XYZ file of N, CA, C and O in Angstrom:
280
model
N 9.564 2.673 -1.584
C 8.921 2.623 -0.275
C 7.988 1.416 -0.218
O 7.200 1.177 -1.120
N 8.074 0.674 0.829
C 7.269 -0.526 1.005
C 5.902 -0.157 1.581
O 5.783 0.703 2.443
N 4.883 -0.821 1.047
C 3.521 -0.575 1.513
C 3.359 -1.149 2.915
O 3.762 -2.281 3.180
N 2.737 -0.370 3.794
C 2.542 -0.844 5.162
C 1.363 -1.803 5.228
O 0.501 -1.838 4.342
N 1.323 -2.568 6.282
C 0.204 -3.498 6.477
C -1.110 -2.740 6.609
O -2.137 -3.187 6.115
N -1.070 -1.568 7.213
C -2.279 -0.758 7.360
C -2.800 -0.314 5.997
O -4.007 -0.327 5.742
N -1.883 0.069 5.117
C -2.278 0.482 3.764
C -2.863 -0.699 2.991
O -3.847 -0.546 2.265
N -2.248 -1.871 3.152
C -2.750 -3.067 2.478
C -4.148 -3.427 2.979
O -5.034 -3.787 2.193
N -4.354 -3.320 4.287
C -5.672 -3.597 4.850
C -6.703 -2.622 4.293
O -7.816 -3.005 3.929
N -6.328 -1.366 4.172
C -7.208 -0.353 3.593
C -7.520 -0.679 2.132
O -8.660 -0.527 1.680
N -6.512 -1.144 1.389
C -6.729 -1.540 -0.006
C -7.728 -2.695 -0.101
O -8.582 -2.711 -0.989
N -7.621 -3.648 0.802
C -8.562 -4.784 0.815
C -9.978 -4.278 1.058
O -10.920 -4.671 0.365
N -10.149 -3.421 2.039
C -11.475 -2.861 2.315
C -12.019 -2.120 1.097
O -13.185 -2.264 0.749
N -11.182 -1.333 0.445
C -11.620 -0.578 -0.734
C -12.049 -1.510 -1.860
O -13.048 -1.250 -2.538
N -11.311 -2.587 -2.066
C -11.690 -3.549 -3.098
C -13.030 -4.211 -2.779
O -13.859 -4.427 -3.662
N -13.227 -4.544 -1.519
C -14.468 -5.206 -1.111
C -15.662 -4.261 -1.131
O -16.802 -4.702 -1.218
N -15.404 -2.969 -1.065
C -16.480 -1.978 -0.997
C -16.684 -1.236 -2.321
O -17.292 -0.168 -2.340
N -16.217 -1.808 -3.412
C -16.314 -1.146 -4.713
C -17.731 -1.059 -5.252
O -18.020 -0.226 -6.095
N -18.599 -1.930 -4.816
C -19.921 -2.025 -5.415
C -20.965 -1.340 -4.547
O -21.044 -1.573 -3.344
N -21.763 -0.486 -5.183
C -22.831 0.217 -4.474
C -23.924 -0.773 -4.073
O -24.141 -1.782 -4.726
N -24.624 -0.459 -3.024
C -25.759 -1.267 -2.615
C -25.405 -2.414 -1.689
O -26.289 -3.128 -1.230
N -24.145 -2.612 -1.411
C -23.733 -3.667 -0.491
C -23.360 -3.048 0.847
O -22.911 -1.909 0.914
N -23.560 -3.812 1.905
C -23.137 -3.324 3.215
C -21.620 -3.178 3.212
O -20.911 -4.086 2.772
N -21.117 -2.045 3.683
C -19.670 -1.843 3.661
C -18.937 -2.845 4.552
O -19.415 -3.202 5.631
N -17.803 -3.286 4.069
C -16.961 -4.203 4.823
C -15.943 -3.401 5.607
O -15.292 -2.518 5.057
N -15.841 -3.707 6.882
C -14.819 -3.088 7.721
C -14.045 -4.211 8.386
O -14.629 -5.090 9.020
N -12.748 -4.186 8.219
C -11.895 -5.224 8.783
C -11.254 -4.694 10.057
O -10.693 -3.589 10.074
N -11.353 -5.476 11.082
C -10.797 -5.088 12.371
C -9.276 -4.971 12.250
O -8.593 -5.941 11.920
N -8.705 -3.789 12.517
C -7.257 -3.599 12.377
C -6.436 -4.467 13.336
O -5.246 -4.680 13.115
N -7.066 -5.013 14.361
C -6.343 -5.894 15.281
C -5.890 -7.177 14.587
O -4.980 -7.855 15.057
N -6.522 -7.497 13.446
C -6.110 -8.677 12.694
C -4.701 -8.544 12.139
O -4.059 -9.555 11.814
N -4.221 -7.318 12.035
C -2.887 -7.097 11.481
C -1.796 -7.795 12.293
O -0.748 -8.154 11.750
N -2.047 -8.013 13.558
C -1.040 -8.693 14.369
C -0.917 -10.169 13.990
O 0.095 -10.807 14.277
N -1.937 -10.722 13.305
C -1.918 -12.126 12.912
C -1.589 -12.337 11.436
O -1.345 -13.459 11.011
N -1.611 -11.270 10.652
C -1.394 -11.377 9.217
C -0.097 -10.679 8.834
O 0.121 -9.524 9.195
N 0.733 -11.378 8.095
C 1.949 -10.724 7.626
C 1.668 -10.003 6.307
O 0.606 -10.141 5.710
N 2.633 -9.238 5.884
C 2.489 -8.412 4.682
C 2.199 -9.265 3.446
O 1.343 -8.926 2.641
N 2.889 -10.386 3.294
C 2.692 -11.239 2.123
C 1.290 -11.840 2.098
O 0.678 -11.945 1.033
N 0.757 -12.193 3.237
C -0.603 -12.722 3.299
C -1.601 -11.665 2.837
O -2.529 -11.971 2.084
N -1.410 -10.432 3.250
C -2.295 -9.350 2.827
C -2.210 -9.130 1.318
O -3.229 -8.933 0.652
N -0.998 -9.195 0.786
C -0.828 -9.055 -0.664
C -1.517 -10.203 -1.391
O -2.173 -9.996 -2.418
N -1.415 -11.405 -0.848
C -2.083 -12.565 -1.448
C -3.606 -12.414 -1.422
O -4.294 -12.812 -2.366
N -4.133 -11.829 -0.362
C -5.585 -11.588 -0.274
C -6.008 -10.596 -1.361
O -7.010 -10.805 -2.042
N -5.249 -9.541 -1.538
C -5.552 -8.549 -2.586
C -5.521 -9.213 -3.955
O -6.430 -9.027 -4.771
N -4.494 -10.012 -4.197
C -4.375 -10.709 -5.478
C -5.572 -11.628 -5.709
O -6.133 -11.667 -6.806
N -5.985 -12.322 -4.690
C -7.131 -13.225 -4.799
C -8.422 -12.466 -5.110
O -9.217 -12.889 -5.956
N -8.632 -11.354 -4.456
C -9.821 -10.533 -4.709
C -9.816 -10.023 -6.146
O -10.838 -10.074 -6.839
N -8.666 -9.550 -6.605
C -8.569 -9.029 -7.971
C -8.823 -10.133 -9.004
O -9.517 -9.903 -10.005
N -8.292 -11.327 -8.766
C -8.539 -12.447 -9.690
C -10.015 -12.815 -9.719
O -10.586 -13.066 -10.776
N -10.653 -12.821 -8.552
C -12.078 -13.146 -8.484
C -12.911 -12.098 -9.213
O -13.851 -12.426 -9.936
N -12.564 -10.836 -9.053
C -13.296 -9.771 -9.737
C -13.091 -9.864 -11.245
O -14.010 -9.605 -12.013
N -11.896 -10.251 -11.656
C -11.632 -10.415 -13.083
C -12.484 -11.550 -13.661
O -13.066 -11.420 -14.732
N -12.579 -12.655 -12.929
C -13.409 -13.778 -13.368
C -14.871 -13.368 -13.463
O -15.574 -13.744 -14.386
N -15.325 -12.585 -12.501
C -16.706 -12.112 -12.500
C -16.954 -11.222 -13.704
O -17.976 -11.341 -14.376
N -16.014 -10.341 -14.006
C -16.153 -9.460 -15.170
C -16.200 -10.259 -16.460
O -16.997 -9.969 -17.346
N -15.350 -11.279 -16.581
C -15.355 -12.125 -17.773
C -16.683 -12.853 -17.904
O -17.233 -12.974 -18.996
N -17.204 -13.317 -16.795
C -18.488 -14.015 -16.795
C -19.608 -13.072 -17.225
O -20.502 -13.463 -17.991
N -19.565 -11.839 -16.755
C -20.577 -10.850 -17.138
C -20.508 -10.549 -18.629
O -21.535 -10.392 -19.288
N -19.300 -10.468 -19.172
C -19.135 -10.208 -20.602
C -19.713 -11.371 -21.407
O -20.426 -11.167 -22.393
N -19.430 -12.599 -20.974
C -19.987 -13.778 -21.655
C -21.511 -13.739 -21.637
O -22.163 -14.005 -22.644
N -22.090 -13.394 -20.490
C -23.537 -13.338 -20.362
C -24.116 -12.270 -21.294
O -25.117 -12.489 -21.971
N -23.474 -11.105 -21.333
C -23.952 -10.024 -22.200
C -23.887 -10.423 -23.673
O -24.794 -10.107 -24.441
N -22.828 -11.114 -24.060
C -22.722 -11.571 -25.444
C -23.837 -12.548 -25.784
O -24.430 -12.478 -26.869
N -24.158 -13.454 -24.876
C -25.263 -14.387 -25.097
C -26.592 -13.650 -25.185
O -27.429 -13.962 -26.010
N -26.757 -12.653 -24.340
C -27.974 -11.858 -24.332
C -28.155 -11.129 -25.675
O -29.235 -11.098 -26.234
N -27.055 -10.564 -26.176
C -27.117 -9.844 -27.445
C -27.492 -10.773 -28.589
O -28.203 -10.360 -29.513
N -27.078 -12.014 -28.557
C -27.386 -12.974 -29.609
C -28.877 -13.327 -29.613
O -29.439 -13.604 -30.665
N -29.522 -13.318 -28.452
C -30.920 -13.714 -28.353
C -31.875 -12.533 -28.441
O -33.079 -12.725 -28.492
N -31.357 -11.341 -28.449
C -32.191 -10.136 -28.509
C -32.833 -10.021 -29.878
O -32.207 -10.236 -30.907
N -34.093 -9.677 -29.895
C -34.830 -9.560 -31.168
C -34.711 -8.154 -31.708
O -34.723 -7.183 -31.065
């Protein structure tokens, strides 16, 4: 079964709203008429790659912190 554009849009919102303390992101569903399914998948992929980079950066920072801890 192929994922619908509505489901993909919901997935994007969920990814953007993963972190507590941030204002929730709501994407206007009318944008779906301008975005094709592949574009939505590319947006999800981009968000996931960015989050992965952020996680790697946090791990690097924590390792540096542990080295300087007395």
